[in-house]
Coordinates of C-alpha atoms in Angstrom, one line a residue:
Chain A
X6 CA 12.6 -2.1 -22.4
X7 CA 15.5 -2.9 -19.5
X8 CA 17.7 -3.8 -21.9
X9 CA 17.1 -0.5 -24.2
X10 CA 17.7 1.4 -20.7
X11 CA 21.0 0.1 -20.0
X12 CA 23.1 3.2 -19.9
X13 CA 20.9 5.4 -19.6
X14 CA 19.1 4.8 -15.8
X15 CA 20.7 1.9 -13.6
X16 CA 18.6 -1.5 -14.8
X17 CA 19.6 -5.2 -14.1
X18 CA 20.8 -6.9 -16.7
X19 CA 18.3 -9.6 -18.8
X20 CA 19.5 -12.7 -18.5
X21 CA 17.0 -14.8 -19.8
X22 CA 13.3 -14.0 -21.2
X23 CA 10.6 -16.6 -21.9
X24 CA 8.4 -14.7 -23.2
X25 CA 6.0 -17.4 -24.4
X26 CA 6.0 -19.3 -21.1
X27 CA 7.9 -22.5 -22.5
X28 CA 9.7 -23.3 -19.4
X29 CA 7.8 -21.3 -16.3
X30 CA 4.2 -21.5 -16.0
X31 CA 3.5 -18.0 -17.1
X32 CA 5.7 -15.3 -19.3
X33 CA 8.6 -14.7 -17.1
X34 CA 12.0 -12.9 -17.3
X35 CA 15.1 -13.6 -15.3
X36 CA 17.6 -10.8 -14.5
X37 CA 21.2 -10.2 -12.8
X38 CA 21.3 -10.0 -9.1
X39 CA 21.9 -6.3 -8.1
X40 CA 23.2 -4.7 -4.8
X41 CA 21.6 -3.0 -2.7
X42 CA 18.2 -2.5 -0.4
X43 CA 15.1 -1.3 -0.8
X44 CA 14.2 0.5 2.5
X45 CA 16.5 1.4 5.3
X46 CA 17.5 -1.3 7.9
X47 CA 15.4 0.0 10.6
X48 CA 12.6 1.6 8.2
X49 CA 9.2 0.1 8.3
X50 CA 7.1 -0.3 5.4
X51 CA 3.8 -2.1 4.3
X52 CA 4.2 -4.8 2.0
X53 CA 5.7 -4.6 -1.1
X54 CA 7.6 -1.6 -0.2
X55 CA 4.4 0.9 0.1
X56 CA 4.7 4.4 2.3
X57 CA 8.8 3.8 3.1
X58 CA 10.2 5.9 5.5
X59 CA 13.5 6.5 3.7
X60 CA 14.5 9.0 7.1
X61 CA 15.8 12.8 6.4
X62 CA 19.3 12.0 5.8
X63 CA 18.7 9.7 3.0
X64 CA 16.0 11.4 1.3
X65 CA 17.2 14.3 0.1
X66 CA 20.2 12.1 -1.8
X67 CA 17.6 9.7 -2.8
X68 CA 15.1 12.7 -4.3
X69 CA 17.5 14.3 -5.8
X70 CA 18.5 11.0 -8.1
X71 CA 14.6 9.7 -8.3
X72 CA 13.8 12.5 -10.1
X73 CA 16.8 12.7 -12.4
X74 CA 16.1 9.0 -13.1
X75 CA 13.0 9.2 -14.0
X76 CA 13.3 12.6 -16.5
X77 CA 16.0 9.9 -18.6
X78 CA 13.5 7.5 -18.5
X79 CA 10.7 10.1 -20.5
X80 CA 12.8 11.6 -22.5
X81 CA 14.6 8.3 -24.0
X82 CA 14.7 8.4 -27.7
X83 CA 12.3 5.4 -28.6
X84 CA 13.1 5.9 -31.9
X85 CA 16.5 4.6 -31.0
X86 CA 15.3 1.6 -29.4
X87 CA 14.2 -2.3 -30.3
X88 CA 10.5 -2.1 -28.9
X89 CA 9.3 -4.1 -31.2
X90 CA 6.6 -5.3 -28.5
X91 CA 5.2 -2.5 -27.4
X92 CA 2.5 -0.4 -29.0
X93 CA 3.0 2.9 -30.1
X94 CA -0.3 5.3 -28.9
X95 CA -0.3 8.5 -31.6
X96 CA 0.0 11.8 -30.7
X97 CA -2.8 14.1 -30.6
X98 CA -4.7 11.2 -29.9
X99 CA -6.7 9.6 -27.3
X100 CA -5.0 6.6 -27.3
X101 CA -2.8 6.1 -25.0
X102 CA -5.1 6.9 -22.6
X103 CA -7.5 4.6 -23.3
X104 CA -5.5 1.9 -23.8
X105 CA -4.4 2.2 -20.0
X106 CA -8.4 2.2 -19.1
X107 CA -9.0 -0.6 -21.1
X108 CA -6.3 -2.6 -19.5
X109 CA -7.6 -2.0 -16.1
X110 CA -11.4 -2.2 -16.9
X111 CA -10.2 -5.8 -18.5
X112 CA -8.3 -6.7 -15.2
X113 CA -11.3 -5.7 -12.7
X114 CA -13.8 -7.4 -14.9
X115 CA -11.8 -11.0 -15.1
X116 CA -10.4 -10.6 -11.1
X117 CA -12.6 -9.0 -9.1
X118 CA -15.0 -10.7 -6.7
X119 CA -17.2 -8.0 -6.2
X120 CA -19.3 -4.6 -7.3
X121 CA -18.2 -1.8 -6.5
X122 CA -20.3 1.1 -7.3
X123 CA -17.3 3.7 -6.9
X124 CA -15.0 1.9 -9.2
X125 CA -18.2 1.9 -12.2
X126 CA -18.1 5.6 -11.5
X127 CA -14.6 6.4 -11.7
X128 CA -14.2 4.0 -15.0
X129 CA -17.6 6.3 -16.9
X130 CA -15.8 9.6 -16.0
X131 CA -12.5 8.5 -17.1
X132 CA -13.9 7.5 -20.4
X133 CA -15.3 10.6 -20.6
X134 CA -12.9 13.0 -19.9
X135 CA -9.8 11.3 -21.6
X136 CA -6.8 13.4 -22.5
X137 CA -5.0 13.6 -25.4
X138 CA -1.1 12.5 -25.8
X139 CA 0.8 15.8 -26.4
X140 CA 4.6 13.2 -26.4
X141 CA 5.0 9.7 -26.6
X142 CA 7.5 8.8 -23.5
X143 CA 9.1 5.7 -22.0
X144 CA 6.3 4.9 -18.8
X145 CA 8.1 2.8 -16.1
X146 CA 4.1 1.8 -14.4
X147 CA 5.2 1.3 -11.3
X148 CA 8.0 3.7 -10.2
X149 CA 8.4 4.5 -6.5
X150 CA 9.5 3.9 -3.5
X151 CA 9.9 -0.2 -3.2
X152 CA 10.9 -0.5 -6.6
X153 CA 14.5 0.8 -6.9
X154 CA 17.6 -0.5 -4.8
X155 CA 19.6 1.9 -3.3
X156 CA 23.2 1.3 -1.7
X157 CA 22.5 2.4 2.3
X158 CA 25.8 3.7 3.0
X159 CA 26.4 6.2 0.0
X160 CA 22.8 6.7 -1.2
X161 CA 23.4 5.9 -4.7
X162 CA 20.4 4.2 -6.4
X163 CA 22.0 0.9 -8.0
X164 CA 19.1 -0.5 -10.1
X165 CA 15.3 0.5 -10.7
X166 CA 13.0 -2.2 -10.7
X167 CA 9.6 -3.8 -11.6
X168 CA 9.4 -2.8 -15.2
X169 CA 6.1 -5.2 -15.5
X170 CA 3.6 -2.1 -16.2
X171 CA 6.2 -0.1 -18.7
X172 CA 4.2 1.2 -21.8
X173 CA 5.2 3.7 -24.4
X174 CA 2.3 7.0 -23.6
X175 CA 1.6 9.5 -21.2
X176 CA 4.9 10.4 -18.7
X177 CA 1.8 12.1 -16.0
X178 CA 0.8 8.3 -16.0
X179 CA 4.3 7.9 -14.0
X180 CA 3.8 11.1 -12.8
X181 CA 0.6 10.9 -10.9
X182 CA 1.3 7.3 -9.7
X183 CA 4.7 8.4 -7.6
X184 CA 2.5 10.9 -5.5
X185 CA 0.0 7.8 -4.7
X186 CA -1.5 9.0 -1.4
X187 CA -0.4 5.1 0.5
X188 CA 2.9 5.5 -1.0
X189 CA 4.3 8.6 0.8
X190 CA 4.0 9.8 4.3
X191 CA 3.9 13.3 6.1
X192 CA 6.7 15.1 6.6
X193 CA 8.3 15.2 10.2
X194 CA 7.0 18.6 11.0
X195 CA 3.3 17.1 9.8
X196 CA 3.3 19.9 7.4
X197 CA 4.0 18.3 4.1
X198 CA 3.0 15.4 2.2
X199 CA 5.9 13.8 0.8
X200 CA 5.5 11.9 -2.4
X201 CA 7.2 8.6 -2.2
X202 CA 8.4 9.1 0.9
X203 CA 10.8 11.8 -0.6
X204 CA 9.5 15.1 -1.6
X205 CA 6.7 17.6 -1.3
X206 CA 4.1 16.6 -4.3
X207 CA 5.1 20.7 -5.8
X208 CA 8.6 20.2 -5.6
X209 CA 8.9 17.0 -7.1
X210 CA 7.0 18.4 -10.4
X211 CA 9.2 21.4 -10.3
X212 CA 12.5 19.5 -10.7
X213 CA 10.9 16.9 -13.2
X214 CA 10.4 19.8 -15.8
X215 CA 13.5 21.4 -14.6
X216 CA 15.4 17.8 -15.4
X217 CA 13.5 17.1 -18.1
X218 CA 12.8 20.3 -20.1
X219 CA 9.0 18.7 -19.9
X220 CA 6.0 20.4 -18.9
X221 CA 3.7 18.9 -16.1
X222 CA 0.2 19.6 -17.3
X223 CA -2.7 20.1 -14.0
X224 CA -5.5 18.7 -16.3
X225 CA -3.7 15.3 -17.1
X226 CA -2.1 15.0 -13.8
X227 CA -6.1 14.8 -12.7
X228 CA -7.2 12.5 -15.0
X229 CA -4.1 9.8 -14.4
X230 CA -4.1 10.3 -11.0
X231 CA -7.9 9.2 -11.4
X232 CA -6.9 6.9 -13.8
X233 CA -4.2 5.2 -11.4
X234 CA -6.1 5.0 -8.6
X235 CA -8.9 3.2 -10.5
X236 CA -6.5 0.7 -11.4
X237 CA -4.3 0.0 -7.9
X238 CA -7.9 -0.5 -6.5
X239 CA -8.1 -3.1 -9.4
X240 CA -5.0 -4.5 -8.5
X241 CA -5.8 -4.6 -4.4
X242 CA -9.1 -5.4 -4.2
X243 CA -9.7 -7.5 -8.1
X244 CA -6.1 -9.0 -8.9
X245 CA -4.8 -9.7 -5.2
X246 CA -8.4 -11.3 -4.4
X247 CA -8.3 -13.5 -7.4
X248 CA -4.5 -14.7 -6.9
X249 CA -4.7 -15.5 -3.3
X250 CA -8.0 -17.5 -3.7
X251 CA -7.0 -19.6 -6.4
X252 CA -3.4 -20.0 -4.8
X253 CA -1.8 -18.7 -7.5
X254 CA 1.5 -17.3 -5.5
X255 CA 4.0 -18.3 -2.7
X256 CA 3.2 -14.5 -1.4
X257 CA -1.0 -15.2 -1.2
X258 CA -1.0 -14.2 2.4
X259 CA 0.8 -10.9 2.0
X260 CA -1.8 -10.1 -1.4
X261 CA -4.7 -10.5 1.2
X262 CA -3.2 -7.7 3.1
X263 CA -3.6 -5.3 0.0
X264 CA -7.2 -4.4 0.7
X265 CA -5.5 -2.0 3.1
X266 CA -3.8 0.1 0.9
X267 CA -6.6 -0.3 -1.4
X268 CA -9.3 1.3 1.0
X269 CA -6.7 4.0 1.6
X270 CA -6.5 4.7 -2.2
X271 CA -10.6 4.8 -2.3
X272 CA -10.7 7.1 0.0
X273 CA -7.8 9.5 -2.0
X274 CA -10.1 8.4 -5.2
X275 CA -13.2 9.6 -3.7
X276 CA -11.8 13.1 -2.9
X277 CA -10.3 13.5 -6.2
X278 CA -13.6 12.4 -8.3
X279 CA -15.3 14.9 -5.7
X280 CA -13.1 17.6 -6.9
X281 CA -14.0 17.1 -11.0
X282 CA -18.4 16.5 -10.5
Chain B
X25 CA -18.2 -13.7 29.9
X26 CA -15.0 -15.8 28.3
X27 CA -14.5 -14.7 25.4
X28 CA -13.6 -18.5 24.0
X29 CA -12.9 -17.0 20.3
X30 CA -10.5 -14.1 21.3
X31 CA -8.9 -16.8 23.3
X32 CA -8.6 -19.1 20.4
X33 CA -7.1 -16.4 18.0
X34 CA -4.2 -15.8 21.2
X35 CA -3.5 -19.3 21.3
X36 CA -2.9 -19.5 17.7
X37 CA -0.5 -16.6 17.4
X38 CA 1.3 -17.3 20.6
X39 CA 1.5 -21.3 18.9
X40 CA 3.0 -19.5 16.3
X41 CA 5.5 -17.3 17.9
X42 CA 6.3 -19.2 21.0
X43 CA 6.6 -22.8 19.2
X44 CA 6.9 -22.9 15.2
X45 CA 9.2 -19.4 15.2
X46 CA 12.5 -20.7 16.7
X47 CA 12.7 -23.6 14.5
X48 CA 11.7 -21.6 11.7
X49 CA 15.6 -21.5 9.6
X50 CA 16.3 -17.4 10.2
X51 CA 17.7 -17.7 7.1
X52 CA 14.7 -18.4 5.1
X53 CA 13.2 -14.9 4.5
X54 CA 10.4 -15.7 3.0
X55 CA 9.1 -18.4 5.6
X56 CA 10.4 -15.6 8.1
X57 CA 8.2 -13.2 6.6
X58 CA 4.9 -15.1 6.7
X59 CA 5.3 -16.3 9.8
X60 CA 5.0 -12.4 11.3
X61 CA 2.3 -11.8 8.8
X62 CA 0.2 -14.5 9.8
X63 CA 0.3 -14.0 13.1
X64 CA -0.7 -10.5 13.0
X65 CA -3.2 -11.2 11.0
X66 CA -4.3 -13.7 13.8
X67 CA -4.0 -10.7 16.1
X68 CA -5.8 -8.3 13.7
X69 CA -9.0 -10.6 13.4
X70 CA -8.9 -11.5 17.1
X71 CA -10.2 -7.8 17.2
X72 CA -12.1 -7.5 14.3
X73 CA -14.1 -10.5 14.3
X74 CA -16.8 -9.6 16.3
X75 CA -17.6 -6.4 14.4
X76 CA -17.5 -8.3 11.0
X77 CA -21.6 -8.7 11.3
X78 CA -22.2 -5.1 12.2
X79 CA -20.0 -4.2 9.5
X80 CA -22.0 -5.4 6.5
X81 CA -25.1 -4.7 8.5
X82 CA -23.6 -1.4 7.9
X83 CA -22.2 -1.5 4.5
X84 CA -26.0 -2.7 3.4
X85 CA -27.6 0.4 5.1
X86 CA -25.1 2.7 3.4
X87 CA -26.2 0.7 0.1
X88 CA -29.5 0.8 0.5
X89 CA -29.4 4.5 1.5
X90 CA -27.4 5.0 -1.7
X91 CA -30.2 3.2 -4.0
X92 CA -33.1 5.3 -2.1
X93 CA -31.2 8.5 -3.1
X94 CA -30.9 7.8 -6.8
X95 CA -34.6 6.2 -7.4
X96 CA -35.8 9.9 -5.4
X97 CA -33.5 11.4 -7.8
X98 CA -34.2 9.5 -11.1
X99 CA -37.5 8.0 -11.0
X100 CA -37.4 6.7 -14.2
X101 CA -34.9 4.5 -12.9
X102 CA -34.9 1.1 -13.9
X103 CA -37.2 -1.8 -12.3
X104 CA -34.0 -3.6 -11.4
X105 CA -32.4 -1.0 -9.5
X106 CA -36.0 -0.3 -7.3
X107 CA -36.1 -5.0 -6.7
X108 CA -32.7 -4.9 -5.8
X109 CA -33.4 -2.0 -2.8
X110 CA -37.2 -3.5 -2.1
X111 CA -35.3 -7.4 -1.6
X112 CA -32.4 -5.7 0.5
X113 CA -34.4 -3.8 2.8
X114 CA -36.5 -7.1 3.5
X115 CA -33.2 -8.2 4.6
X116 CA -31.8 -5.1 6.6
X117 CA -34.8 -4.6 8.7
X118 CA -34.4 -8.4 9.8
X119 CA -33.0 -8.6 13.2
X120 CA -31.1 -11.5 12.8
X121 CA -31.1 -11.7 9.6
X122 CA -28.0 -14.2 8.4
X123 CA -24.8 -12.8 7.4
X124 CA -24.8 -14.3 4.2
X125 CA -27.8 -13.0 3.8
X126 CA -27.0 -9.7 4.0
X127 CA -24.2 -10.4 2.1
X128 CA -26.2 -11.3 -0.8
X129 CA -28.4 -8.0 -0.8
X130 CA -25.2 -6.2 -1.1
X131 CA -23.8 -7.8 -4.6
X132 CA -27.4 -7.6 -5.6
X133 CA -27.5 -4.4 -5.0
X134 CA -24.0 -2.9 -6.0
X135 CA -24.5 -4.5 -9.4
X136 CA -27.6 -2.5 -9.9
X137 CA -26.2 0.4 -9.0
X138 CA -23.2 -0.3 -10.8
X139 CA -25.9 -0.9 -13.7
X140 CA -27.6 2.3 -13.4
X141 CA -24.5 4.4 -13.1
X142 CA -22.9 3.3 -16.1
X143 CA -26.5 3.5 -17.7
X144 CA -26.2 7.3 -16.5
X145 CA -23.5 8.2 -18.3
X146 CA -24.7 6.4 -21.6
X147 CA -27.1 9.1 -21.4
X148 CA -25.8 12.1 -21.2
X149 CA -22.9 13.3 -19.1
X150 CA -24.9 15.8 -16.9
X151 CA -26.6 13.1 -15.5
X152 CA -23.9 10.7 -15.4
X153 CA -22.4 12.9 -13.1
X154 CA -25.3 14.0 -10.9
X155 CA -25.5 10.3 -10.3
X156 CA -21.5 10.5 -9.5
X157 CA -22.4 12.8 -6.9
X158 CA -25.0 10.9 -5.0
X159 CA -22.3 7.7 -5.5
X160 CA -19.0 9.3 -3.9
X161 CA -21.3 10.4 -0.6
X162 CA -22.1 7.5 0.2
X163 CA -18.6 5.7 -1.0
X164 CA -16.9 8.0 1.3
X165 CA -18.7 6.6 4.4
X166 CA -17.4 3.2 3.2
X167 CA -14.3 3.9 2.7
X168 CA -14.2 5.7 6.0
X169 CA -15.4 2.9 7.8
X170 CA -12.8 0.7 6.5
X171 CA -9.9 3.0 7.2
X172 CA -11.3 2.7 10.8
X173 CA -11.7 -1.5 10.3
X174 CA -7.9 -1.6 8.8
X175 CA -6.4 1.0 11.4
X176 CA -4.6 -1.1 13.7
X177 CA -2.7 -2.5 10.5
X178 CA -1.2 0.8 11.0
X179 CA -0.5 1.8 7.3
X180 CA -2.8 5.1 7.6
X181 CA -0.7 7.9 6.5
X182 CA -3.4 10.1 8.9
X183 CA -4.3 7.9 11.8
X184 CA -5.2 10.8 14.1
X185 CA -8.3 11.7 11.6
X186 CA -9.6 8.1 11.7
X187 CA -12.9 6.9 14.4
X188 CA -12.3 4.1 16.0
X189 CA -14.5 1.5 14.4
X190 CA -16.9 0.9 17.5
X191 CA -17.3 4.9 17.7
X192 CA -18.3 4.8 13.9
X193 CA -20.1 2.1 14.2
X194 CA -22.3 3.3 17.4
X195 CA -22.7 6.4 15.9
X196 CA -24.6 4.9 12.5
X197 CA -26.5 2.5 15.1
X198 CA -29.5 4.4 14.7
X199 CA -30.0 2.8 10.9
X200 CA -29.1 -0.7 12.4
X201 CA -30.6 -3.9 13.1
X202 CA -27.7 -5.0 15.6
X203 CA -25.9 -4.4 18.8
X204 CA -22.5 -2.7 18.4
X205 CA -20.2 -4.4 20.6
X206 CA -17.3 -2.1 22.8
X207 CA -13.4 -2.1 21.4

């Protein structure tokens, strides 16, 4: 998938991949060192880059480019491409979809250390209310704030990162994820929610379909915003459990401190399944 | 009184920051890093600790609230569902009833729950989602009590609209067993 991109978004170059874990203890990829930071020197974040405060001078550079960056990204020609690994969900399907629930249902069920009655909810309406795929796009997974360098002085975006969750489906998956309530912050005036840290949630869809020539549909924006929060409540409170109490990382202390972010994505999930029962 | 375990958590932190942090290499990032973490989190359950038995006092009311609601609702339930609540309020209505106690009638309990909603659904959506209902109003008074727990981690993207947690807490005192103890 990163190599495929080259060209087309700013991507690392893949140096080495061992894909069947031969010589690291789990499948692992190693890529070229790339300039350039995160966050702003004097910007705090949570871990792993969560609810940056990229400041208003860099922001509107940085939007402007995040957007543009991620309408190449959905509108790649797979065709054109070597992605011989990745599964190809059908149009006019459900597919795609359900392959994402699947996924995280698996996750929660092997990770998690508890029940949590929300979550069973959230996973039975999802199941039953799953859209079908109208165009088969290039999903990054993860793509926000945190997870593309940026060169502070000129506020050009160097590389985009963390291509761990990319799929071929739904481009509202990626969609619905970048307007993640813990990953953006209000707006100086307290007036605005600003998704990412970079632009209100409306005008961030308006220049997608603008930049992409790609509609943003309400009804599957809903369901993978649903759909995303069931899973980063998977991955805070099921996968960062699991990992930091079998030691499984040199970062186990900072996972702990994702049942944060998770709560704060409950309490977005529990608004938004309020809104569809 | 002395308050011997707040005292401890200080020592550790300032152990951490006064002695290990200047010979920690500035260059190592990563050390760096988890050295600030680990020492807030000291700081973090300095405060928190003493709220952590009200807090799943708290968390098994809400549960045990939620299981009344849908056994009023759906008397048909299943017998599991209607042990799970008779064993947990056994529990609850202890006074000193031990934490791990109480611990143990809420994964009892959330995996019935989690049982009947998915049970719910199987049979037909109406009622899957009448049972939805019932689960989100009593999920948002957890999750709202752990924005308050988690707020002085400072990652709330609304802090005004949070309680603090001993206000929440004192105001749901009615349905405990336990003293509330002043932030």
């Amino acid at each position: 998938m990163i190599t495929a991109l080259s060209g087309t978004v700013p991507v690392p170059t893949v140096r080495w991949v061992d894909d069947d874990a031969m010589w690291f203890p789990e499948p692992a990829l190693v890529y070229s060192w790339e300039p350039g930071v995160t966050k702003p020197a004097r910007a705090q974040s949570k871990i792993a880059g969560i609810g940056i405060n990229f400041g208003p001078g860099l922001r509107e550079n940085l939007a402007g480019q995040f957007v543009d960056h991620l309408a190449r990204i959905h509108t790649f020609d797979i065709e054109k491409a070597q992605l011989d690994s990745y599964q190809i969900p059908r149009t006019g399907s459900v597919e795609s979809a359900l392959w994402q629930l699947n996924r995280a249902r698996r996750v929660w069920e092997e990770d998690r250390g508890e029940d949590l009655p929300l979550l069973d909810l959230a996973a039975e309406w999802l199941e039953h209310n799953l859209p079908i795929l109208d165009r088969v796009s290039l999903v990054h997974g993860d793509y926000r704030g945190g997870n593309f360098l940026f060169d502070e002085d000129t506020g050009r975006i160097t590389t985009i990162l963390d291509w761990e969750r990319s799929h071929l489906g739904d481009r509202h998956r990626d969609l619905a994820w970048a307007t993640l309530y813990p990953f953006g912050h209000l707006s100086e005036d307290g007036n605005q929610f600003l998704a990412t840290g970079l632009l209100p949630v409306a005008e961030f869809f308006d220049r997608y379909e603008q930049a992409s020539g790609l509609t943003v549909d309400p009804d599957r924006l809903r369901f993978y915003r649903i759909l995303n929060g069931y899973q980063a409540i998977v991955t805070a409170y099921g996968s960062a459990y699991r990992v930091s109490k079998l030691g499984k990382s040199h970062q186990d202390v900072l996972l702990t401190g994702l049942e944060s972010t998770g709560n704060l994505i409950a309490h977005q999930l529990v608004k938004d399944l309020e809104e569809v029962l | 009184m002395a308050d011997k375990i707040a005292n401890a958590f200080d020592a550790a932190a300032r152990s951490l920051r006064t002695i290990v942090a200047p010979v920690v290499d500035e260059n190592d990032s990563l050390a760096s890093e988890q050295l600030r973490v680990v020492a807030g989190m000291l700081d973090f359950y300095r405060d928190r600790i003493a709220y952590e038995y009200p807090r799943k006092a708290y968390e098994l009311s809400v549960y045990c609230t939620l299981a009344d609601r849908l056994l009023r609702e759906f008397p048909d339930a299943a017998a599991g569902l209607a042990d799970a609540l008779r064993t947990a309020r056994a529990v609850a209505d202890q006074p000193l009833a031990e934490y791990a106690a109480l611990d143990h009638a809420v994964s009892e309990l959330t995996r019935e729950i989690g049982t009947f909603t998915h049970a719910a659904w199987d049979h037909d959506a109406g009622t899957g989602a009448a049972v939805g209902r019932l689960v989100l109003g009593e999920s948002r008074r957890l999750t709202d009590l752990r924005r308050s727990w988690f707020l002085p981690q400072g990652g709330d993207p609304a802090p005004d609209s949070v309680v603090p947690l001993a206000s929440l807490l004192a105001l749901e005192s009615e349905h405990l067993t336990v003293s509330i103890p002043q932030e």
